[in-house]
GROMACS .gro file of C-alpha atoms in nm:
model
  263
    1MET     CA    1   0.210   3.027   4.707
    2ARG     CA    2   0.508   2.923   4.916
    3VAL     CA    3   0.442   3.202   5.169
    4LYS     CA    4   0.077   3.094   5.197
    5LYS     CA    5   0.179   2.735   5.266
    6VAL     CA    6   0.427   2.843   5.533
    7LEU     CA    7   0.162   3.061   5.701
    8LEU     CA    8  -0.092   2.778   5.685
    9VAL     CA    9   0.149   2.535   5.850
   10PHE     CA   10   0.238   2.795   6.113
   11PHE     CA   11  -0.124   2.859   6.212
   12CYS     CA   12  -0.199   2.485   6.221
   13VAL     CA   13   0.092   2.430   6.458
   14VAL     CA   14  -0.014   2.721   6.681
   15PHE     CA   15  -0.374   2.595   6.692
   16THR     CA   16  -0.261   2.242   6.786
   17VAL     CA   17  -0.028   2.366   7.059
   18VAL     CA   18  -0.300   2.588   7.209
   19CYS     CA   19  -0.559   2.307   7.207
   20ILE     CA   20  -0.324   2.063   7.375
   21SER     CA   21  -0.116   2.272   7.613
   22SER     CA   22  -0.380   2.513   7.740
   23PRO     CA   23  -0.613   2.258   7.902
   24LEU     CA   24  -0.317   2.059   8.027
   25SER     CA   25  -0.166   2.356   8.207
   26VAL     CA   26  -0.493   2.495   8.343
   27ASN     CA   27  -0.709   2.194   8.431
   28ALA     CA   28  -0.488   1.889   8.476
   29ALA     CA   29  -0.289   2.058   8.754
   30LYS     CA   30  -0.595   2.034   8.979
   31PHE     CA   31  -0.554   1.656   9.005
   32PRO     CA   32  -0.319   1.596   9.301
   33GLY     CA   33  -0.228   1.242   9.195
   34ILE     CA   34  -0.361   0.907   9.309
   35GLN     CA   35  -0.167   0.875   9.634
   36PRO     CA   36  -0.236   1.232   9.759
   37ALA     CA   37  -0.604   1.202   9.662
   38ALA     CA   38  -0.634   0.865   9.837
   39LYS     CA   39  -0.462   1.003  10.146
   40THR     CA   40  -0.702   1.297  10.163
   41ILE     CA   41  -1.003   1.064  10.132
   42MET     CA   42  -0.874   0.823  10.395
   43GLU     CA   43  -0.779   1.097  10.642
   44ALA     CA   44  -1.122   1.252  10.595
   45ILE     CA   45  -1.290   0.918  10.668
   46LYS     CA   46  -1.088   0.873  10.988
   47LYS     CA   47  -1.167   1.228  11.104
   48ASP     CA   48  -1.525   1.223  10.973
   49ASP     CA   49  -1.431   1.534  10.774
   50VAL     CA   50  -1.715   1.565  10.525
   51GLU     CA   51  -1.607   1.906  10.398
   52ALA     CA   52  -1.262   1.779  10.293
   53VAL     CA   53  -1.416   1.524  10.057
   54ALA     CA   54  -1.691   1.760   9.938
   55ALA     CA   55  -1.422   2.009   9.831
   56MET     CA   56  -1.265   1.742   9.609
   57PHE     CA   57  -1.579   1.706   9.398
   58SER     CA   58  -1.615   1.916   9.085
   59VAL     CA   59  -1.823   2.233   9.089
   60TYR     CA   60  -2.052   2.054   8.843
   61ILE     CA   61  -2.127   1.782   9.101
   62GLN     CA   62  -2.152   2.024   9.392
   63THR     CA   63  -2.414   2.239   9.221
   64ARG     CA   64  -2.625   1.942   9.113
   65LEU     CA   65  -2.619   1.749   9.440
   66PRO     CA   66  -2.751   1.982   9.710
   67ASP     CA   67  -2.740   1.690   9.955
   68LEU     CA   68  -2.375   1.609   9.876
   69ASN     CA   69  -2.261   1.644  10.238
   70GLU     CA   70  -2.531   1.408  10.359
   71ARG     CA   71  -2.434   1.157  10.092
   72ILE     CA   72  -2.070   1.174  10.198
   73GLU     CA   73  -2.171   1.114  10.562
   74THR     CA   74  -2.360   0.802  10.452
   75PHE     CA   75  -2.065   0.694  10.237
   76PHE     CA   76  -1.835   0.714  10.543
   77GLN     CA   77  -2.064   0.478  10.735
   78PHE     CA   78  -2.014   0.202  10.479
   79VAL     CA   79  -1.633   0.215  10.482
   80ASP     CA   80  -1.490  -0.056  10.708
   81GLY     CA   81  -1.157  -0.221  10.790
   82ASP     CA   82  -0.805  -0.119  10.888
   83LEU     CA   83  -0.799   0.240  10.759
   84ASP     CA   84  -0.423   0.271  10.817
   85SER     CA   85  -0.334  -0.025  10.596
   86TYR     CA   86  -0.494   0.078  10.268
   87GLN     CA   87  -0.344   0.046   9.920
   88ALA     CA   88  -0.424   0.291   9.641
   89TYR     CA   89  -0.362   0.222   9.272
   90SER     CA   90  -0.479   0.323   8.927
   91HIS     CA   91  -0.773   0.162   8.752
   92GLY     CA   92  -0.684   0.331   8.424
   93GLY     CA   93  -0.772   0.651   8.248
   94THR     CA   94  -0.819   0.825   7.918
   95ASP     CA   95  -0.685   1.128   7.734
   96THR     CA   96  -0.868   1.244   7.422
   97ILE     CA   97  -0.876   1.542   7.189
   98ASN     CA   98  -1.193   1.585   6.984
   99TYR     CA   99  -1.263   1.889   6.764
  100GLY     CA  100  -1.004   2.085   6.959
  101TYR     CA  101  -1.148   1.994   7.300
  102TYR     CA  102  -0.930   1.813   7.548
  103TYR     CA  103  -1.057   1.559   7.802
  104SER     CA  104  -0.856   1.367   8.061
  105TYR     CA  105  -0.989   1.118   8.315
  106GLU     CA  106  -0.840   0.890   8.581
  107SER     CA  107  -1.005   0.629   8.801
  108PHE     CA  108  -0.843   0.459   9.098
  109TYR     CA  109  -0.902   0.204   9.373
  110ILE     CA  110  -0.841   0.220   9.746
  111ASP     CA  111  -0.828  -0.130   9.900
  112ILE     CA  112  -0.884  -0.154  10.276
  113PRO     CA  113  -0.829  -0.492  10.449
  114ALA     CA  114  -1.136  -0.595  10.646
  115GLY     CA  115  -1.083  -0.949  10.777
  116ASP     CA  116  -1.197  -1.204  10.520
  117TYR     CA  117  -1.308  -0.919  10.295
  118THR     CA  118  -1.160  -0.618  10.121
  119CYS     CA  119  -1.345  -0.290  10.145
  120LYS     CA  120  -1.287  -0.130   9.804
  121ILE     CA  121  -1.336   0.239   9.737
  122VAL     CA  122  -1.364   0.326   9.367
  123ALA     CA  123  -1.310   0.687   9.263
  124GLY     CA  124  -1.315   0.878   8.936
  125TRP     CA  125  -1.145   1.210   8.870
  126ILE     CA  126  -1.187   1.434   8.565
  127LYS     CA  127  -0.845   1.596   8.528
  128ALA     CA  128  -0.925   1.816   8.230
  129CYS     CA  129  -1.236   1.909   8.035
  130SER     CA  130  -1.169   2.214   7.820
  131ASP     CA  131  -1.529   2.262   7.701
  132GLN     CA  132  -1.678   2.222   8.053
  133PRO     CA  133  -1.410   2.318   8.307
  134ASP     CA  134  -1.660   2.302   8.595
  135LYS     CA  135  -1.651   1.923   8.557
  136VAL     CA  136  -1.286   1.907   8.663
  137GLY     CA  137  -1.251   1.731   8.998
  138LEU     CA  138  -1.380   1.419   9.171
  139SER     CA  139  -1.668   1.281   8.963
  140PHE     CA  140  -1.787   0.982   9.165
  141LEU     CA  141  -1.723   0.765   9.469
  142GLU     CA  142  -1.843   0.416   9.546
  143VAL     CA  143  -1.771   0.155   9.810
  144GLN     CA  144  -1.786  -0.223   9.768
  145MET     CA  145  -1.716  -0.524   9.987
  146ILE     CA  146  -1.537  -0.815   9.820
  147ALA     CA  147  -1.452  -1.159   9.964
  148ASN     CA  148  -1.078  -1.226   9.954
  149ASP     CA  149  -1.110  -1.591   9.852
  150TRP     CA  150  -1.417  -1.572   9.629
  151HIS     CA  151  -1.424  -1.257   9.419
  152HIS     CA  152  -1.772  -1.304   9.281
  153ASP     CA  153  -1.891  -1.257   9.641
  154ARG     CA  154  -1.913  -0.882   9.585
  155GLU     CA  155  -2.158  -0.633   9.731
  156TYR     CA  156  -2.214  -0.279   9.610
  157LEU     CA  157  -2.273  -0.075   9.925
  158TYR     CA  158  -2.307   0.292   9.831
  159PHE     CA  159  -2.254   0.538   9.544
  160ILE     CA  160  -2.211   0.912   9.505
  161GLU     CA  161  -2.255   1.006   9.140
  162LEU     CA  162  -2.481   1.185   8.896
  163PRO     CA  163  -2.698   1.001   8.643
  164THR     CA  164  -2.536   0.948   8.304
  165GLU     CA  165  -2.649   1.224   8.068
  166LYS     CA  166  -2.818   1.113   7.746
  167GLU     CA  167  -2.949   1.338   7.469
  168LEU     CA  168  -3.206   1.193   7.229
  169HIS     CA  169  -3.429   1.318   6.953
  170TYR     CA  170  -3.798   1.238   6.960
  171ARG     CA  171  -3.864   0.868   6.876
  172GLU     CA  172  -3.493   0.781   6.904
  173GLN     CA  173  -3.395   0.469   7.100
  174TYR     CA  174  -3.090   0.324   7.274
  175GLN     CA  175  -2.999   0.016   7.476
  176ASN     CA  176  -2.950   0.105   7.841
  177TYR     CA  177  -2.597   0.004   7.941
  178ALA     CA  178  -2.697  -0.157   8.273
  179THR     CA  179  -2.940  -0.391   8.093
  180ARG     CA  180  -2.706  -0.519   7.823
  181PRO     CA  181  -2.680  -0.900   7.820
  182ASP     CA  182  -2.312  -0.892   7.925
  183LYS     CA  183  -2.391  -0.655   8.213
  184ARG     CA  184  -2.683  -0.870   8.332
  185GLU     CA  185  -2.460  -1.177   8.318
  186GLN     CA  186  -2.192  -0.997   8.517
  187MET     CA  187  -2.442  -0.889   8.783
  188GLU     CA  188  -2.594  -1.238   8.805
  189TYR     CA  189  -2.246  -1.384   8.847
  190ILE     CA  190  -2.193  -1.181   9.166
  191GLY     CA  191  -2.540  -1.261   9.300
  192TYR     CA  192  -2.760  -0.973   9.178
  193GLU     CA  193  -3.091  -1.002   8.997
  194LEU     CA  194  -3.270  -0.733   8.794
  195ILE     CA  195  -3.580  -0.627   8.986
  196ARG     CA  196  -3.694  -0.292   8.850
  197LEU     CA  197  -3.692  -0.078   8.533
  198GLU     CA  198  -3.859   0.260   8.560
  199SER     CA  199  -3.888   0.612   8.422
  200THR     CA  200  -3.978   0.924   8.618
  201ASP     CA  201  -4.179   1.052   8.320
  202GLU     CA  202  -4.301   0.810   8.054
  203SER     CA  203  -4.434   1.098   7.845
  204VAL     CA  204  -4.067   1.185   7.786
  205ALA     CA  205  -3.890   0.847   7.785
  206THR     CA  206  -3.984   0.485   7.851
  207ILE     CA  207  -3.780   0.170   7.915
  208ASP     CA  208  -3.911  -0.174   7.818
  209GLU     CA  209  -3.840  -0.516   7.970
  210ASN     CA  210  -3.535  -0.556   7.745
  211GLY     CA  211  -3.383  -0.227   7.859
  212VAL     CA  212  -3.454  -0.036   7.537
  213VAL     CA  213  -3.516   0.332   7.608
  214THR     CA  214  -3.748   0.520   7.372
  215ALA     CA  215  -3.788   0.898   7.350
  216THR     CA  216  -4.162   0.964   7.364
  217GLY     CA  217  -4.174   1.342   7.403
  218ARG     CA  218  -3.973   1.655   7.473
  219GLY     CA  219  -3.839   1.712   7.822
  220THR     CA  220  -3.618   1.533   8.075
  221ALA     CA  221  -3.671   1.204   8.256
  222ILE     CA  222  -3.462   0.981   8.482
  223ILE     CA  223  -3.432   0.617   8.376
  224SER     CA  224  -3.348   0.383   8.666
  225VAL     CA  225  -3.230   0.021   8.650
  226THR     CA  226  -3.220  -0.156   8.986
  227TYR     CA  227  -3.052  -0.485   9.080
  228GLN     CA  228  -3.083  -0.659   9.416
  229LYS     CA  229  -2.835  -0.883   9.597
  230THR     CA  230  -3.020  -1.210   9.650
  231THR     CA  231  -2.842  -1.297   9.977
  232THR     CA  232  -2.851  -0.960  10.157
  233GLY     CA  233  -3.125  -0.759   9.987
  234SER     CA  234  -2.896  -0.463   9.917
  235THR     CA  235  -2.958  -0.283   9.588
  236PHE     CA  236  -2.755  -0.134   9.305
  237THR     CA  237  -2.920   0.134   9.088
  238ALA     CA  238  -2.785   0.280   8.764
  239GLN     CA  239  -2.949   0.596   8.631
  240ASP     CA  240  -2.960   0.787   8.303
  241GLU     CA  241  -3.083   1.144   8.274
  242VAL     CA  242  -3.251   1.150   7.934
  243THR     CA  243  -3.318   1.483   7.762
  244VAL     CA  244  -3.538   1.468   7.452
  245THR     CA  245  -3.554   1.739   7.185
  246PHE     CA  246  -3.688   1.777   6.829
  247THR     CA  247  -3.482   1.786   6.512
  248ILE     CA  248  -3.555   2.073   6.273
  249TRP     CA  249  -3.769   1.843   6.055
  250GLN     CA  250  -3.959   1.717   6.356
  251LYS     CA  251  -4.036   2.076   6.457
  252ILE     CA  252  -4.174   2.142   6.106
  253ILE     CA  253  -4.388   1.828   6.125
  254TRP     CA  254  -4.505   1.907   6.478
  255TYR     CA  255  -4.597   2.273   6.432
  256LEU     CA  256  -4.673   2.320   6.060
  257LEU     CA  257  -4.817   1.981   5.973
  258PHE     CA  258  -5.009   1.940   6.301
  259GLY     CA  259  -4.783   1.655   6.404
  260PHE     CA  260  -4.901   1.690   6.765
  261LEU     CA  261  -5.223   1.522   6.645
  262TRP     CA  262  -5.070   1.224   6.467
  263TYR     CA  263  -4.686   1.211   6.479
   0.00000   0.00000   0.00000
């Protein structure tokens, strides 16, 4: 019995070490650090070097955004101010281990003085993702303009990011994050009003006036929530990519009990 206990403890220790150290040593090393990453982004903006920024994005982003280079070119056009006087700093991050999978994420700001305003670049970087290593790399970029003396005078100018992935079962519902009361209040505070809620395929998923998304059929649909700046007309759009599937019981109902006629 004592030998069995010792072996059990040994294998538990080995398993824990492998789960923690392996992703750290393989994936996390790809993150250069906030200051080097910020420097690369800023130098690329000054030189109009689209490829340098594109190479920072994860393979996952690169393969799903065929127009990534064009988006980066547009992003560059919105960046303004004294590009040599920027400040880069962390916005926080997370490190989690779940069922043996390791995930590490860091977001950071780049503040660029622009007269009475600050041009703020917000970036997110997945440092480690042991179950989906192709997601390691830059995950999003956005640029905002914020008044120095009145911080609720904020304008979202441009974003490069994928829709948030959501997986639902048929008839399941969830509250879209961008339509939560606290989010609406936050957007109204900085001068944005909700103007549009839409789905690319309502036979798959719908969104009602309260922002509740309902799975209506199998497939994939994009849910879009759009706000508009009341003073300038610029828009901010948050998107979810909703994939709907059946549970085992729903498949039985659908195919064996002719659920396609009534369910």
